[in-house]
mmCIF file of C-alpha atoms in Angstrom:
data_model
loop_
_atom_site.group_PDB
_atom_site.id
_atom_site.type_symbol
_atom_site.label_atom_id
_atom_site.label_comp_id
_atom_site.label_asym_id
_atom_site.label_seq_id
_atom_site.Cartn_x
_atom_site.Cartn_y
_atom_site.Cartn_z
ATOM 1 C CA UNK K 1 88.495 8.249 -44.652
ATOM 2 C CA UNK K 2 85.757 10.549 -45.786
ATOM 3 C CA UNK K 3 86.778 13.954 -46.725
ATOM 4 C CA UNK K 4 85.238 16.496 -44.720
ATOM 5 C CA UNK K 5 84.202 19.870 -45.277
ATOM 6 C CA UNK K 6 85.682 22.648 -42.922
ATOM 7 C CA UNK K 7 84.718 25.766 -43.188
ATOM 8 C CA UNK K 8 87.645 27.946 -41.174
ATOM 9 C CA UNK K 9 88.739 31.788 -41.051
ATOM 10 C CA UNK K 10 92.243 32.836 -42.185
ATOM 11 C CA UNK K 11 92.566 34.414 -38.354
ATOM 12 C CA UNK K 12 94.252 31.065 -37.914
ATOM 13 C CA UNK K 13 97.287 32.423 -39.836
ATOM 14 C CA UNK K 14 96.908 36.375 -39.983
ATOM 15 C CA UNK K 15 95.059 36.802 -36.261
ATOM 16 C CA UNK K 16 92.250 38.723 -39.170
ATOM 17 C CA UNK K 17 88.810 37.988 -38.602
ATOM 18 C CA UNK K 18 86.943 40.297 -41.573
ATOM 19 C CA UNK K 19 84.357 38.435 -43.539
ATOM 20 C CA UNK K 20 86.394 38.871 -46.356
ATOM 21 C CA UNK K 21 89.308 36.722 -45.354
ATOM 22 C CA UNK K 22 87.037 33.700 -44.603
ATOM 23 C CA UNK K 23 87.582 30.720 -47.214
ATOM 24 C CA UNK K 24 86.979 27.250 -47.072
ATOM 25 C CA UNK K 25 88.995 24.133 -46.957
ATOM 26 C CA UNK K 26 88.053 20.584 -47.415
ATOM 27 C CA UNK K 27 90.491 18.072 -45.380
ATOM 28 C CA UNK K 28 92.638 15.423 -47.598
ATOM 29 C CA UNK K 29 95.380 13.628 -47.652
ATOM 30 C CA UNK K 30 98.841 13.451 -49.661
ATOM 31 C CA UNK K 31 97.873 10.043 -50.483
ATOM 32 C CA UNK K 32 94.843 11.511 -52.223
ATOM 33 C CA UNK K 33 96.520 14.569 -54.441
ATOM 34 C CA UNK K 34 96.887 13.134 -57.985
ATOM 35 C CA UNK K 35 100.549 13.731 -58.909
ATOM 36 C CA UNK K 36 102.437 14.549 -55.602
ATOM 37 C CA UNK K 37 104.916 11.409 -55.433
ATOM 38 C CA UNK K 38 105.651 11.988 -59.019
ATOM 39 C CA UNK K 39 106.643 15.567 -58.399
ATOM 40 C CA UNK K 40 110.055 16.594 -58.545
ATOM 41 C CA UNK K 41 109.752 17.513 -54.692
ATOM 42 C CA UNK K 42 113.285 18.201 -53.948
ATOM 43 C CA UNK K 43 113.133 21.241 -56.228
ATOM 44 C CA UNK K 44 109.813 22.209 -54.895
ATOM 45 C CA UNK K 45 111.885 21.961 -51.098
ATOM 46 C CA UNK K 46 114.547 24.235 -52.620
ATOM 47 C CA UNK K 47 112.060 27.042 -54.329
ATOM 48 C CA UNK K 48 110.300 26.758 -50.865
ATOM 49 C CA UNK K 49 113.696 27.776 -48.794
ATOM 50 C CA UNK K 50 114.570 30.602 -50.959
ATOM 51 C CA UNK K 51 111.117 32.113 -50.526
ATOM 52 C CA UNK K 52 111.343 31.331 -46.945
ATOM 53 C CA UNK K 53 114.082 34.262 -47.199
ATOM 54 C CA UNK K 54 111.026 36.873 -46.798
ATOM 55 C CA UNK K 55 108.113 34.743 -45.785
ATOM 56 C CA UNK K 56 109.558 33.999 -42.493
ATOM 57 C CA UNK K 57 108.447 37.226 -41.380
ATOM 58 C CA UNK K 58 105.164 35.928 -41.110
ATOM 59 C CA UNK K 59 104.027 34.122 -37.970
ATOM 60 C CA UNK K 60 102.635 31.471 -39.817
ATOM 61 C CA UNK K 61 105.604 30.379 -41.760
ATOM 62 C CA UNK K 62 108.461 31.387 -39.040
ATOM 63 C CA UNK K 63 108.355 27.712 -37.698
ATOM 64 C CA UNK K 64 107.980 25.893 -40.694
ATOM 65 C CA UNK K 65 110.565 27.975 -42.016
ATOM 66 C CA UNK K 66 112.978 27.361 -39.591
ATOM 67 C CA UNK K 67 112.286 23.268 -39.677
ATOM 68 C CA UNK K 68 113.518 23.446 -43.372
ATOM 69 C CA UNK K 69 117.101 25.123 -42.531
ATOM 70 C CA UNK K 70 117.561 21.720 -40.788
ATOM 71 C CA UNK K 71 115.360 19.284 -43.242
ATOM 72 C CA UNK K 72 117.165 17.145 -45.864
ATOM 73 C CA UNK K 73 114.658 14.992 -46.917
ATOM 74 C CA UNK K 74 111.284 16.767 -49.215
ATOM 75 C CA UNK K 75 109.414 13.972 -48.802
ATOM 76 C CA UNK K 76 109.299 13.961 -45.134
ATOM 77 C CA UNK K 77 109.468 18.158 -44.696
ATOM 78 C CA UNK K 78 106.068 18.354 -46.885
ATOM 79 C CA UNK K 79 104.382 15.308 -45.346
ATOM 80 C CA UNK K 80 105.300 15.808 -41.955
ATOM 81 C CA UNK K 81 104.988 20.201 -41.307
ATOM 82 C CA UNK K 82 101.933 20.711 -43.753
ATOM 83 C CA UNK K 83 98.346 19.435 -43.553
ATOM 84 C CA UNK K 84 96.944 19.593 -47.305
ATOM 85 C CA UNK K 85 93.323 21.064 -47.941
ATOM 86 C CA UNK K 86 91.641 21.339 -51.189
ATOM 87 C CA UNK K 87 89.931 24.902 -51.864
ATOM 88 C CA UNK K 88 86.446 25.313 -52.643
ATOM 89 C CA UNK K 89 83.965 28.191 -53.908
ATOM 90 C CA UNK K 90 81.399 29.117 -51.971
ATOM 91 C CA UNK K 91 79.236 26.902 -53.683
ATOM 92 C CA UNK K 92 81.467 23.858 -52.714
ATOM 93 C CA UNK K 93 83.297 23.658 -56.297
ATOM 94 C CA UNK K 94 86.760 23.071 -56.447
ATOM 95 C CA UNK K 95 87.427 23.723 -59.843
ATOM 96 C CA UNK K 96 88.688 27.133 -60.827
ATOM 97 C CA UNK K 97 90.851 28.678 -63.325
ATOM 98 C CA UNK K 98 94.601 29.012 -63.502
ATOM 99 C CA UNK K 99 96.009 31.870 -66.393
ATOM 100 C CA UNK K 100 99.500 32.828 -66.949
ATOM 101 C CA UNK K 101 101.715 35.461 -66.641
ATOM 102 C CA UNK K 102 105.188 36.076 -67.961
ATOM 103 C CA UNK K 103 108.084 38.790 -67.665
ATOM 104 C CA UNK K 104 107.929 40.779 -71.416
ATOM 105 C CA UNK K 105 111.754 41.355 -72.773
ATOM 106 C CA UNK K 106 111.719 44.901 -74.728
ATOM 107 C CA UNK K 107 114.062 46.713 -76.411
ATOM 108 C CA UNK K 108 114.410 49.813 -75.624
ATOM 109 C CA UNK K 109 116.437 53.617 -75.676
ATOM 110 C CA UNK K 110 117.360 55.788 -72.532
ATOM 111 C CA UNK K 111 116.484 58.624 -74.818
ATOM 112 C CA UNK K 112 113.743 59.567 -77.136
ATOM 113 C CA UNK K 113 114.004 59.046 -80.641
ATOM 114 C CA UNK K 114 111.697 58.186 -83.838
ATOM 115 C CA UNK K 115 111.550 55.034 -83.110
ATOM 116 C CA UNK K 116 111.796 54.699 -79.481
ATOM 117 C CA UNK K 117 108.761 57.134 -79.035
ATOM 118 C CA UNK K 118 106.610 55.494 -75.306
ATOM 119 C CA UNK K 119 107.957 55.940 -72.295
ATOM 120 C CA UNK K 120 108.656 54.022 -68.802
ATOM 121 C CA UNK K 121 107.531 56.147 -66.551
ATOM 122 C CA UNK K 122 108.925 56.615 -62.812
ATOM 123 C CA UNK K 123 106.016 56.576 -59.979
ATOM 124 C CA UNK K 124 105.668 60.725 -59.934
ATOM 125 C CA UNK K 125 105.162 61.942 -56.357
ATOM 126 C CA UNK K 126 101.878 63.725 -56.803
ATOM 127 C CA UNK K 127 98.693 62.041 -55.727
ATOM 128 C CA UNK K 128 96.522 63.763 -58.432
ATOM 129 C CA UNK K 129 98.119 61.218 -61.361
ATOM 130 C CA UNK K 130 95.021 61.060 -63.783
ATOM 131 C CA UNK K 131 94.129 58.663 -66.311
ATOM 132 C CA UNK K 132 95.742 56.616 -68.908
ATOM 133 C CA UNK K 133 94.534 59.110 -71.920
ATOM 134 C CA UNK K 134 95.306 61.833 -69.338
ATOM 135 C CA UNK K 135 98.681 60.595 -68.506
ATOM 136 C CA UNK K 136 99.619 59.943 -72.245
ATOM 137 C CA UNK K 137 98.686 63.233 -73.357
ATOM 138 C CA UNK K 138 100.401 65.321 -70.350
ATOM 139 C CA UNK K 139 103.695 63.622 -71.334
ATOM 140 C CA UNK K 140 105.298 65.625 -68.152
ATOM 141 C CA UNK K 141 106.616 62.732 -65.911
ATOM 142 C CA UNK K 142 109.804 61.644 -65.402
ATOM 143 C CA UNK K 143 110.910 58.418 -67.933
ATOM 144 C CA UNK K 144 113.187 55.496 -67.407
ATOM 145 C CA UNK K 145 113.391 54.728 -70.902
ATOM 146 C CA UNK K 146 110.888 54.488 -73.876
ATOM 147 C CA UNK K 147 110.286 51.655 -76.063
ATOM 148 C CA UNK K 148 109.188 51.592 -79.900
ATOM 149 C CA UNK K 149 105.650 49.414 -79.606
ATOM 150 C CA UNK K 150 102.694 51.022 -77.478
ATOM 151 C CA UNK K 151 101.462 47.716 -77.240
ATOM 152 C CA UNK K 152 103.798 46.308 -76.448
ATOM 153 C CA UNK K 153 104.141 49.019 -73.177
ATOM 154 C CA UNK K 154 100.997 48.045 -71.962
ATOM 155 C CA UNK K 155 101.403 44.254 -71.965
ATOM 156 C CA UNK K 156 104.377 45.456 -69.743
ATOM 157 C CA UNK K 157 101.800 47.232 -67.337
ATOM 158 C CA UNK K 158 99.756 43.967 -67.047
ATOM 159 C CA UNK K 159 102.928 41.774 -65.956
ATOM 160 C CA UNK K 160 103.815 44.521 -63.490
ATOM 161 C CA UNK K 161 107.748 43.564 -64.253
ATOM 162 C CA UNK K 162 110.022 43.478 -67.355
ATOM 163 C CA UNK K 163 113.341 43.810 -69.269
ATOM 164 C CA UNK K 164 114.363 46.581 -71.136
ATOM 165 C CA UNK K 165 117.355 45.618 -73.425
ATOM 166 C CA UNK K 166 118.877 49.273 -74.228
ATOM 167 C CA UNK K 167 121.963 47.857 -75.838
ATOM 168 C CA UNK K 168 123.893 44.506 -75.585
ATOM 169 C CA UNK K 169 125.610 44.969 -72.228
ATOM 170 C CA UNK K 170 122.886 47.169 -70.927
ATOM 171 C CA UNK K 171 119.592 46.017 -69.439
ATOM 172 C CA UNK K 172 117.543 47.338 -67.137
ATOM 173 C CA UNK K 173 115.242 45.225 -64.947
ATOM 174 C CA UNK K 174 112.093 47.176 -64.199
ATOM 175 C CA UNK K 175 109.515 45.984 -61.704
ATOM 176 C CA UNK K 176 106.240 47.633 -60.395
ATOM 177 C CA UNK K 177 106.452 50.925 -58.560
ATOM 178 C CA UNK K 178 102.571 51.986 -58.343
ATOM 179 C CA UNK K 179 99.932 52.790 -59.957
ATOM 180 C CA UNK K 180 97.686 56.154 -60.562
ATOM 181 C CA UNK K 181 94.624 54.814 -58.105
ATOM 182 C CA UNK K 182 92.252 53.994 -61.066
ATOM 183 C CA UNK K 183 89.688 51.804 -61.995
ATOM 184 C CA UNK K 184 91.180 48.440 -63.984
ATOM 185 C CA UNK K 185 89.139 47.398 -67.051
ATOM 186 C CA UNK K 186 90.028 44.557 -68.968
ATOM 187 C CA UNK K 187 90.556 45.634 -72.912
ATOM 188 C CA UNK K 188 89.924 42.387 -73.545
ATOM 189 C CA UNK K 189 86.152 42.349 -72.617
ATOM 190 C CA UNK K 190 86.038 45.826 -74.743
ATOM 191 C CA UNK K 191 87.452 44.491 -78.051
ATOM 192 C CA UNK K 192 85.084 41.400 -77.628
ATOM 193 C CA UNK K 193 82.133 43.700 -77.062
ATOM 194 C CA UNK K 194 83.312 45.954 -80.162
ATOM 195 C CA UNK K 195 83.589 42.798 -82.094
ATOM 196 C CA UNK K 196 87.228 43.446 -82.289
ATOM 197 C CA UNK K 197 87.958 40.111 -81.688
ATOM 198 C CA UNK K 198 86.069 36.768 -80.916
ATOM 199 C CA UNK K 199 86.075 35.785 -77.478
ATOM 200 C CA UNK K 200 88.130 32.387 -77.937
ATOM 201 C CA UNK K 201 90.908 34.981 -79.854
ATOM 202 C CA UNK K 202 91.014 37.039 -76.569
ATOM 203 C CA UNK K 203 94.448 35.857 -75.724
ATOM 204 C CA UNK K 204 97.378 38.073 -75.236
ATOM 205 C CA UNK K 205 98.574 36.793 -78.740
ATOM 206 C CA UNK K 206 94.945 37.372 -80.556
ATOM 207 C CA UNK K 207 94.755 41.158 -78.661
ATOM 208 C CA UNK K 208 97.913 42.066 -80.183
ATOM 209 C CA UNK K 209 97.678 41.338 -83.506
ATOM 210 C CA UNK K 210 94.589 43.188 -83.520
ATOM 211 C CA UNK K 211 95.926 46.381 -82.588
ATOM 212 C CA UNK K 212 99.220 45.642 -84.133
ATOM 213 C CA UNK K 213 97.195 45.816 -87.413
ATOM 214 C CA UNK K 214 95.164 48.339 -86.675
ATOM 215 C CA UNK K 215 97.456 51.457 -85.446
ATOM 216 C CA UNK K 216 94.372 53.761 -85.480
ATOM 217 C CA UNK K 217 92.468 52.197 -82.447
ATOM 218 C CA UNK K 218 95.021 51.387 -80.062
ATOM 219 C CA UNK K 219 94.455 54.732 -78.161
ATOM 220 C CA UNK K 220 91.142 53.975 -78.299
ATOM 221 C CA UNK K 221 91.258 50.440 -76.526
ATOM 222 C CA UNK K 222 93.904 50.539 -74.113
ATOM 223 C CA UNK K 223 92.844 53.964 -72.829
ATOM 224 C CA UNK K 224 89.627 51.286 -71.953
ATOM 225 C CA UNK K 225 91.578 50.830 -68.641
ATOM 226 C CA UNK K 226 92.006 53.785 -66.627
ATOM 227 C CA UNK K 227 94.613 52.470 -64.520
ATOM 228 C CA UNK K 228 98.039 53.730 -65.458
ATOM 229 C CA UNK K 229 101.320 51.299 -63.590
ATOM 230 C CA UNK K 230 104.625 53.039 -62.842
ATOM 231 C CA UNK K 231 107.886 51.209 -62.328
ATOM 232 C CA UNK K 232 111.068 51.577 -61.053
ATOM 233 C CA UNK K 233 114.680 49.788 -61.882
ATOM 234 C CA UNK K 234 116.430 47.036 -59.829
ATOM 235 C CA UNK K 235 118.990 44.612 -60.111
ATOM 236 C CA UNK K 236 117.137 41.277 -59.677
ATOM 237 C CA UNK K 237 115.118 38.952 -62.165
ATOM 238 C CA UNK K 238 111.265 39.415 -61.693
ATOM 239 C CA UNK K 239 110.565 39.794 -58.129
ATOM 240 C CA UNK K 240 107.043 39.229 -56.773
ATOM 241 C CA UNK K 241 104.777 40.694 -54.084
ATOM 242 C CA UNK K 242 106.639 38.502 -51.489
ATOM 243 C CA UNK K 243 109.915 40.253 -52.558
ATOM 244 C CA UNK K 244 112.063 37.223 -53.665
ATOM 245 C CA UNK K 245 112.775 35.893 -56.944
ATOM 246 C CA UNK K 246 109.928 34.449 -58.961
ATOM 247 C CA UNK K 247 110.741 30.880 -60.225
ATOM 248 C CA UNK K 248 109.356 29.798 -63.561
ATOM 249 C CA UNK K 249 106.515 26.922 -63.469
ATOM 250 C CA UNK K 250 107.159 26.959 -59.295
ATOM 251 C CA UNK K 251 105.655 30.683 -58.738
ATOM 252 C CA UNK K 252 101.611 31.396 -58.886
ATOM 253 C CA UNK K 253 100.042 34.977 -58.235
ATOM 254 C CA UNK K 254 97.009 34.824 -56.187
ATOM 255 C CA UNK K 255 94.118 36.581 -54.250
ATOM 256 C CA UNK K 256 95.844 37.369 -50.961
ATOM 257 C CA UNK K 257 92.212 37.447 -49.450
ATOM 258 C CA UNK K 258 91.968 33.622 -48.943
ATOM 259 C CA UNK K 259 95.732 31.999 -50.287
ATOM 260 C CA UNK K 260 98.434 34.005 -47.855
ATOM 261 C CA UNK K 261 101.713 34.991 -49.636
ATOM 262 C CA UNK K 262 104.658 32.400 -49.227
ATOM 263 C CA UNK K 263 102.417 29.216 -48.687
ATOM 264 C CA UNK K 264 102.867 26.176 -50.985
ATOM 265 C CA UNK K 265 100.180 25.198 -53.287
ATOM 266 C CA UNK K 266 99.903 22.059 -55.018
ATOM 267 C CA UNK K 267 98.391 23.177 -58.754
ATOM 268 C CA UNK K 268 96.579 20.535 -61.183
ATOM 269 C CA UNK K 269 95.850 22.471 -63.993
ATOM 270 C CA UNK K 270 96.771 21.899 -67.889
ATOM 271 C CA UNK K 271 99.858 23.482 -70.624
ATOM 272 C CA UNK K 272 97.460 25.363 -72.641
ATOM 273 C CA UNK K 273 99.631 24.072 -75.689
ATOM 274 C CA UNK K 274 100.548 20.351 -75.011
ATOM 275 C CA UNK K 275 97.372 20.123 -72.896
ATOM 276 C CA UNK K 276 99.649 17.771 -70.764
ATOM 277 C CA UNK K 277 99.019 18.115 -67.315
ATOM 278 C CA UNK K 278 100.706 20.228 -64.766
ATOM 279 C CA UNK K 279 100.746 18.899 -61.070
ATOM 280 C CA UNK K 280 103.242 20.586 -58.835
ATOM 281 C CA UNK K 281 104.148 22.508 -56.100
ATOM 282 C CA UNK K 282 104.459 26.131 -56.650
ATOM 283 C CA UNK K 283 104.673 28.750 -54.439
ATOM 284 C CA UNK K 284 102.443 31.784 -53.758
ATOM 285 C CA UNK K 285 104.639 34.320 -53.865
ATOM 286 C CA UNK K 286 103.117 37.115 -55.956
ATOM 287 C CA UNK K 287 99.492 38.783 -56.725
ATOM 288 C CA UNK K 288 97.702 40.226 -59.304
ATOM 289 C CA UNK K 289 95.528 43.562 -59.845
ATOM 290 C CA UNK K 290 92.606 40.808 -61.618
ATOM 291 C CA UNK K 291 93.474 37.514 -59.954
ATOM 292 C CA UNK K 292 90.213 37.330 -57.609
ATOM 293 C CA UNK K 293 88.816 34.304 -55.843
ATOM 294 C CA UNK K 294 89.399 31.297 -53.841
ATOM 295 C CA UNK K 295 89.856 29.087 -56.735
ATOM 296 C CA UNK K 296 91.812 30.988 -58.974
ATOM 297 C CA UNK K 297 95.751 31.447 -59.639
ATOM 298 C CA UNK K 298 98.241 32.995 -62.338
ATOM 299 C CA UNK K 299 100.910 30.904 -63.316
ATOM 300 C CA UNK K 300 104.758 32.471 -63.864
ATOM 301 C CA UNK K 301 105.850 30.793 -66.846
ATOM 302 C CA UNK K 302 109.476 32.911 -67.135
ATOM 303 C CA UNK K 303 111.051 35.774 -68.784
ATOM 304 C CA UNK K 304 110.847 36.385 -73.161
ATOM 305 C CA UNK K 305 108.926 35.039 -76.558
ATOM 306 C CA UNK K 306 109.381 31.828 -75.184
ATOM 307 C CA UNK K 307 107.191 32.386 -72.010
ATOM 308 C CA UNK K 308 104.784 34.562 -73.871
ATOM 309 C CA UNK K 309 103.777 31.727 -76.237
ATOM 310 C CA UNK K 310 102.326 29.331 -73.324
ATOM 311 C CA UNK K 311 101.535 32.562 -70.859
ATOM 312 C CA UNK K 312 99.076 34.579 -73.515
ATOM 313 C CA UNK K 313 97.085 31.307 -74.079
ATOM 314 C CA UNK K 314 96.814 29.962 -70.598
ATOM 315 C CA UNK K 315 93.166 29.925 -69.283
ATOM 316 C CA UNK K 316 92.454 26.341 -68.001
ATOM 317 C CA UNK K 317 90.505 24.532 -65.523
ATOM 318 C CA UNK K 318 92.157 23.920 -61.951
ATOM 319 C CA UNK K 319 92.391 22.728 -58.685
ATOM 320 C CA UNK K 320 94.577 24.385 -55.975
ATOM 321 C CA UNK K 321 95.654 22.573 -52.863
ATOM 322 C CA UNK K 322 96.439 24.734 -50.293
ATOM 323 C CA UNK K 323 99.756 23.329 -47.652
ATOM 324 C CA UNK K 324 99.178 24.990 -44.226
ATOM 325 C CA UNK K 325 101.557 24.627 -41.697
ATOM 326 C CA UNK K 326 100.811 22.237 -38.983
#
């Protein structure tokens, strides 16, 4: 059958009917998305459940929601509560881009010291925060802990959560709190237009060993972005902005404007090492301050080094299938 293009407003789900929120959907089929047999959909059934925890909240995953309490069989729960549809661009293309994200694993000391000099800060209660430069030179909030790499901290502000190894039986699990209400600007885009870097070095990997070897411009760059994050301890893994658990390679952040938290997604995109592809269902469970557009996702990779190495490269070409709930 002949896909066809539908062009329908997210009111279906939210009962929203701004301009923003409308997004378009061309019709398929499970027969017709490359990889989904081969999928380890069991495990995709279970990540789905435990999210269900908090998305059932939502009117348009309470029923589905409930089905799966009683489902045993993936196969049939996907197939048989979820009509597939491929996203598209305004311009009709499906093919966006997919990055990555991890959680960043820091040592750290619950007091200052020479060595553990930058600190975590709390969300303070006054609305008049400042800016980055501002905020580092007032030095007059309250800290969680400070780390030894500056860096380092602000790779922490673009995951939103992290570990904070203070000794060997203390961690603390930090996730995002707020931020001081300013403009984001990518220090990426800066160092490239400083000829800091080339643009095919503007990973997280290439971004750090610039200012890792060059001390005397780090203030300079990151203060680039404005925006300042905040964070607060808890005593979960790395939560996202549904509020459950994020699983690694099943959880995607996305642009809550046209992909609502807690739906499954099926994701063809590529490992920006192996450049094997990935074609699964993950969950959108999470969003990001810069993940904007239809067409466009950030993939959890997990926690540490590990995660970092596939994360900080990740910038590949995608397709997102979106599951709505029949």
């Amino acid at each position: 059958m002949k896909l066809l293009l539908v062009s329908f407003f997210i009111i279906l789900l939210t009962g929203c009917s701004s301009k923003k929120e409308i997004t378009n959907f061309k019709i398929t089929s499970f027969d017709k998305i490359d990889g989904f047999y081969e999928d380890n959909l069991t495990y995709a059934f279970e990540v789905f459940k435990k999210n269900c925890e908090k998305s059932k909240r939502f009117d348009y995953l309470k029923n589905v929601c409930a089905k799966s309490e009683a489902q045993t069989n993936a196969y049939k729960f996907f197939t048989e509560n979820f009509t597939p549809y491929l996203i598209i661009d305004d311009k009709g293309n499906s093919i966006g881009e997919t990055t990555g994200y991890y959680e960043p694993v820091l040592n750290g000391s619950l007091t200052k010291n020479h060595k553990y000099k930058y600190p975590i800060y709390e969300m303070p209660k006054s609305k008049d925060i400042g800016t980055r430069a501002q905020i580092n030179s007032q030095n007059d909030f309250k800290a969680i802990c400070y780390v030894s790499n500056e860096t380092d901290l602000y790779l922490l502000h673009l995951q939103g959560s992290g570990k904070i190894k203070i000794d060997e039986n203390n961690t603390l699990n930090l996730v995002y709190a707020g931020n001081n209400g300013k403009k984001y600007n990518s220090v990426g885009k800066y160092m490239i237009k400083k000829d800091y870097i080339k643009s095919y070095k503007a990973t997280i990997q290439g971004m750090k060993k610039f200012l890792d070897e060059n001390p005397k411009k780090v203030s300079e760059i990151l203060n680039q972005n404005e925006r300042y994050v905040f964070f607060k301890v808890i005593g979960k893994k790395p939560v996202g902005s549904l509020g459950v658990e994020l699983t690694p390679k099943r959880s995607i952040a996305v642009d809550t404007n046209y992909i609502k938290l807690g739906l499954p997604v099926f994701l063809h995109t590529k490992n920006p090492i192996s450049n094997k592809d990935i074609k699964k269902i993950v969950i959108a469970n999470d969003r990001g301050v810069d993940i904007k557009g239809k067409v466009r996702a950030d993939y959890f990779w997990g926690s540490g080094s590990e995660a970092l190495k596939y994360a900080g490269r990740m910038k590949e070409k995608s397709r997102l299938i979106v599951l709505m709930p029949k």
